Amino acid sequence: MQVPSIEKKGNILFRGGITFLGTSLISCGIAWMRFSGMGTDPFVTMNIGISESIGMDFGTIQMLANIAVLLVMLRFRAGLIHLGTLLGIFFVGYFSDFLLGLLQNLPDTLAMRMLGLLIGLIACCFGVAVYMTADMGIAPYDALGIILLEKLPLRLTYREIRIMTDLSCVAVGLILGAKIGIGTIITAFFTGPLINYFKKKVELFLARPHFQKTAS
């Protein structure tokens, strides 16, 4: 079920709020997964590796890596750029750093780290579902797969290209010393279905009369 009043005709402030909420949840999820020490998604893994190898904070590396992909978006798919794209570049990494600083005050036990991994996975997937529902741009790394699908002279699906880019990011992160763990494997195989599940739930929730009225 789609929510056209949200995606196409909705109040820009309402949609912007949904986008901000989604990216905030993604930041929270990344922070929890980093706290767990059990691995993160491939793009974050690569940026953690770069951060640790050159001694620069993760937020700045995440921003610079996203800006690099943004330049590719400007060249080939500028229409995908919107508020969600900009928040993904300039907000998510730094907010994740801030939240991680708070989480480091928690007990460093195996149970707490496993809980952190679970919270992080759910928060990331739910956050992506929320910001996608607002339809206000796409994160640079997600856009990269779309661009490669269109430009590469290969008969590959988006999923196959995404596997290629994910494996490349994990390889770079591993070489540079990032921790590769069960969280990395889980994000590679289970985030897609979880995002689709949450997106349907969010769309149904926002389709309620109260939110339809608020968004119009």
Short mmCIF file of C-alpha atoms in Angstrom, two decimals:
data_model
loop_
_atom_site.label_atom_id
_atom_site.label_comp_id
_atom_site.label_asym_id
_atom_site.label_seq_id
_atom_site.Cartn_x
_atom_site.Cartn_y
_atom_site.Cartn_z
CA MET A 1 0.00 0.00 0.00
CA GLN A 2 1.44 3.35 -1.01
CA VAL A 3 0.99 6.71 0.68
CA PRO A 4 0.70 9.17 -2.20
CA SER A 5 -0.24 12.08 0.06
CA ILE A 6 3.08 11.62 1.85
CA GLU A 7 5.25 10.87 -1.15
CA LYS A 8 3.86 13.29 -3.72
CA LYS A 9 1.48 15.86 -2.26
CA GLY A 10 2.48 15.92 1.38
CA ASN A 11 3.41 18.97 3.41
CA ILE A 12 7.13 19.56 2.87
CA LEU A 13 7.75 20.14 6.59
CA PHE A 14 5.97 16.91 7.50
CA ARG A 15 7.98 14.92 4.96
CA GLY A 16 11.15 16.67 6.07
CA GLY A 17 10.44 15.68 9.66
CA ILE A 18 9.97 12.06 8.64
CA THR A 19 13.24 12.18 6.71
CA PHE A 20 15.08 13.64 9.71
CA LEU A 21 13.57 11.02 12.00
CA GLY A 22 14.67 8.24 9.66
CA THR A 23 18.25 9.47 9.35
CA SER A 24 18.44 9.98 13.13
CA LEU A 25 17.40 6.36 13.64
CA ILE A 26 20.06 5.25 11.15
CA SER A 27 22.67 7.23 13.10
CA CYS A 28 21.48 5.57 16.31
CA GLY A 29 21.67 2.14 14.70
CA ILE A 30 25.20 2.71 13.43
CA ALA A 31 26.30 3.88 16.88
CA TRP A 32 24.87 0.77 18.56
CA MET A 33 26.47 -1.54 16.00
CA ARG A 34 29.82 0.20 16.45
CA PHE A 35 29.44 -0.15 20.22
CA SER A 36 28.78 -3.88 19.84
CA GLY A 37 32.15 -4.41 18.16
CA MET A 38 30.55 -7.18 16.11
CA GLY A 39 30.66 -5.52 12.73
CA THR A 40 28.65 -2.93 10.84
CA ASP A 41 27.27 -2.56 7.33
CA PRO A 42 29.85 -2.69 4.49
CA PHE A 43 30.03 1.06 3.73
CA VAL A 44 30.42 1.97 7.41
CA THR A 45 32.98 -0.84 7.79
CA MET A 46 35.10 0.66 5.02
CA ASN A 47 34.89 4.13 6.54
CA ILE A 48 35.78 2.82 10.01
CA GLY A 49 38.85 1.18 8.47
CA ILE A 50 39.89 4.41 6.78
CA SER A 51 39.24 6.36 9.99
CA GLU A 52 41.39 4.04 12.09
CA SER A 53 44.20 3.84 9.55
CA ILE A 54 44.69 7.60 9.17
CA GLY A 55 43.59 8.71 12.64
CA MET A 56 40.67 10.89 11.54
CA ASP A 57 37.28 10.76 13.24
CA PHE A 58 34.64 8.51 11.70
CA GLY A 59 32.13 11.31 11.13
CA THR A 60 34.52 13.23 8.87
CA ILE A 61 35.51 10.12 6.91
CA GLN A 62 31.85 9.17 6.46
CA MET A 63 31.11 12.66 5.19
CA LEU A 64 34.04 12.73 2.75
CA ALA A 65 33.23 9.26 1.38
CA ASN A 66 29.63 10.33 0.82
CA ILE A 67 30.72 13.56 -0.85
CA ALA A 68 32.86 11.53 -3.26
CA VAL A 69 29.80 9.49 -4.25
CA LEU A 70 27.70 12.68 -4.36
CA LEU A 71 29.94 13.97 -7.15
CA VAL A 72 29.07 10.85 -9.13
CA MET A 73 25.37 11.48 -8.41
CA LEU A 74 25.67 15.08 -9.63
CA ARG A 75 27.14 13.80 -12.87
CA PHE A 76 24.73 10.94 -13.58
CA ARG A 77 21.62 11.07 -11.34
CA ALA A 78 21.22 14.53 -9.83
CA GLY A 79 17.48 13.95 -9.57
CA LEU A 80 18.06 11.51 -6.71
CA ILE A 81 19.53 14.25 -4.50
CA HIS A 82 17.27 15.75 -1.83
CA LEU A 83 17.14 16.36 1.92
CA GLY A 84 17.72 12.69 2.75
CA THR A 85 20.89 12.71 0.67
CA LEU A 86 22.28 15.77 2.44
CA LEU A 87 21.43 14.44 5.90
CA GLY A 88 23.14 11.18 5.01
CA ILE A 89 26.28 13.11 4.09
CA PHE A 90 26.56 15.81 6.75
CA PHE A 91 24.55 14.49 9.70
CA VAL A 92 24.61 10.70 10.09
CA GLY A 93 28.34 10.19 10.68
CA TYR A 94 28.78 12.98 13.21
CA PHE A 95 25.58 12.16 15.10
CA SER A 96 26.70 8.53 15.22
CA ASP A 97 30.02 9.64 16.74
CA PHE A 98 28.16 11.66 19.38
CA LEU A 99 25.85 8.79 20.29
CA LEU A 100 28.73 6.30 20.41
CA GLY A 101 30.45 8.54 22.96
CA LEU A 102 27.38 8.22 25.18
CA LEU A 103 27.07 4.47 24.66
CA GLN A 104 30.66 3.88 25.72
CA ASN A 105 29.56 4.62 29.28
CA LEU A 106 27.55 1.38 29.25
CA PRO A 107 29.01 -1.89 30.65
CA ASP A 108 31.26 -3.58 28.11
CA THR A 109 29.87 -7.09 28.49
CA LEU A 110 29.06 -9.74 25.89
CA ALA A 111 25.34 -9.53 26.70
CA MET A 112 25.33 -5.73 26.31
CA ARG A 113 27.25 -5.93 23.05
CA MET A 114 24.85 -8.55 21.65
CA LEU A 115 21.95 -6.33 22.68
CA GLY A 116 23.70 -3.42 20.97
CA LEU A 117 23.97 -5.40 17.76
CA LEU A 118 20.26 -6.25 17.84
CA ILE A 119 19.21 -2.67 18.61
CA GLY A 120 21.55 -1.35 15.93
CA LEU A 121 20.25 -3.68 13.24
CA ILE A 122 16.60 -2.86 13.99
CA ALA A 123 17.24 0.89 14.26
CA CYS A 124 19.14 0.99 10.96
CA CYS A 125 16.52 -0.98 9.04
CA PHE A 126 13.61 0.91 10.58
CA GLY A 127 15.35 4.22 9.94
CA VAL A 128 15.90 3.41 6.26
CA ALA A 129 12.24 2.40 5.94
CA VAL A 130 11.12 5.68 7.52
CA TYR A 131 13.27 7.96 5.36
CA MET A 132 12.37 6.03 2.20
CA THR A 133 8.67 6.55 2.94
CA ALA A 134 9.15 10.33 2.90
CA ASP A 135 10.59 10.06 -0.64
CA MET A 136 13.03 12.95 -0.14
CA GLY A 137 16.22 11.73 -1.73
CA ILE A 138 18.41 8.66 -1.48
CA ALA A 139 21.69 8.07 0.35
CA PRO A 140 24.77 8.34 -1.89
CA TYR A 141 25.87 4.73 -1.36
CA ASP A 142 22.39 3.45 -2.26
CA ALA A 143 22.42 5.65 -5.34
CA LEU A 144 25.79 4.27 -6.41
CA GLY A 145 24.29 0.85 -7.14
CA ILE A 146 21.58 2.44 -9.30
CA ILE A 147 24.16 4.43 -11.27
CA LEU A 148 26.42 1.42 -11.80
CA LEU A 149 23.41 -0.63 -12.92
CA GLU A 150 22.69 1.96 -15.61
CA LYS A 151 26.26 2.65 -16.71
CA LEU A 152 28.13 -0.65 -16.52
CA PRO A 153 28.11 -2.61 -19.81
CA LEU A 154 27.20 -5.77 -17.89
CA ARG A 155 23.95 -7.66 -17.57
CA LEU A 156 23.72 -7.56 -13.81
CA THR A 157 20.86 -6.97 -11.41
CA TYR A 158 20.89 -4.26 -8.77
CA ARG A 159 21.26 -6.96 -6.12
CA GLU A 160 24.33 -8.40 -7.87
CA ILE A 161 25.91 -4.96 -8.19
CA ARG A 162 25.14 -4.22 -4.55
CA ILE A 163 26.89 -7.46 -3.54
CA MET A 164 29.92 -6.37 -5.56
CA THR A 165 30.09 -2.94 -3.94
CA ASP A 166 29.44 -4.40 -0.47
CA LEU A 167 32.22 -6.96 -0.86
CA SER A 168 34.59 -4.24 -2.09
CA CYS A 169 33.82 -2.06 0.93
CA VAL A 170 34.27 -4.97 3.34
CA ALA A 171 37.59 -5.87 1.70
CA VAL A 172 38.88 -2.30 2.06
CA GLY A 173 37.72 -2.14 5.66
CA LEU A 174 39.33 -5.49 6.47
CA ILE A 175 42.65 -4.50 4.90
CA LEU A 176 42.65 -1.25 6.87
CA GLY A 177 41.92 -2.96 10.18
CA ALA A 178 38.17 -2.58 10.67
CA LYS A 179 36.45 -5.30 12.67
CA ILE A 180 34.50 -7.76 10.52
CA GLY A 181 31.96 -9.72 12.51
CA ILE A 182 28.54 -11.29 12.56
CA GLY A 183 27.00 -7.83 12.25
CA THR A 184 28.62 -7.41 8.84
CA ILE A 185 27.22 -10.75 7.66
CA ILE A 186 23.75 -10.01 9.04
CA THR A 187 23.56 -6.63 7.33
CA ALA A 188 24.60 -8.19 4.04
CA PHE A 189 21.81 -10.80 4.04
CA PHE A 190 18.97 -9.58 6.26
CA THR A 191 18.69 -5.80 5.99
CA GLY A 192 16.82 -5.92 2.68
CA PRO A 193 13.92 -8.08 3.94
CA LEU A 194 13.77 -6.17 7.24
CA ILE A 195 13.65 -2.81 5.47
CA ASN A 196 10.83 -4.02 3.22
CA TYR A 197 8.91 -5.32 6.25
CA PHE A 198 9.28 -2.08 8.19
CA LYS A 199 8.49 0.05 5.14
CA LYS A 200 5.12 -1.66 4.72
CA LYS A 201 4.36 -1.09 8.41
CA VAL A 202 5.36 2.58 8.23
CA GLU A 203 3.25 3.14 5.11
CA LEU A 204 0.21 1.57 6.76
CA PHE A 205 0.74 3.67 9.88
CA LEU A 206 1.09 6.91 7.92
CA ALA A 207 -1.98 6.02 5.84
CA ARG A 208 -4.19 6.52 8.92
CA PRO A 209 -6.61 9.46 8.59
CA HIS A 210 -4.85 11.52 11.25
CA PHE A 211 -1.53 11.45 9.42
CA GLN A 212 -3.16 11.90 6.03
CA LYS A 213 -4.68 15.12 7.34
CA THR A 214 -1.41 16.25 8.90
CA ALA A 215 0.56 15.59 5.73
CA SER A 216 -1.82 17.33 3.34
#
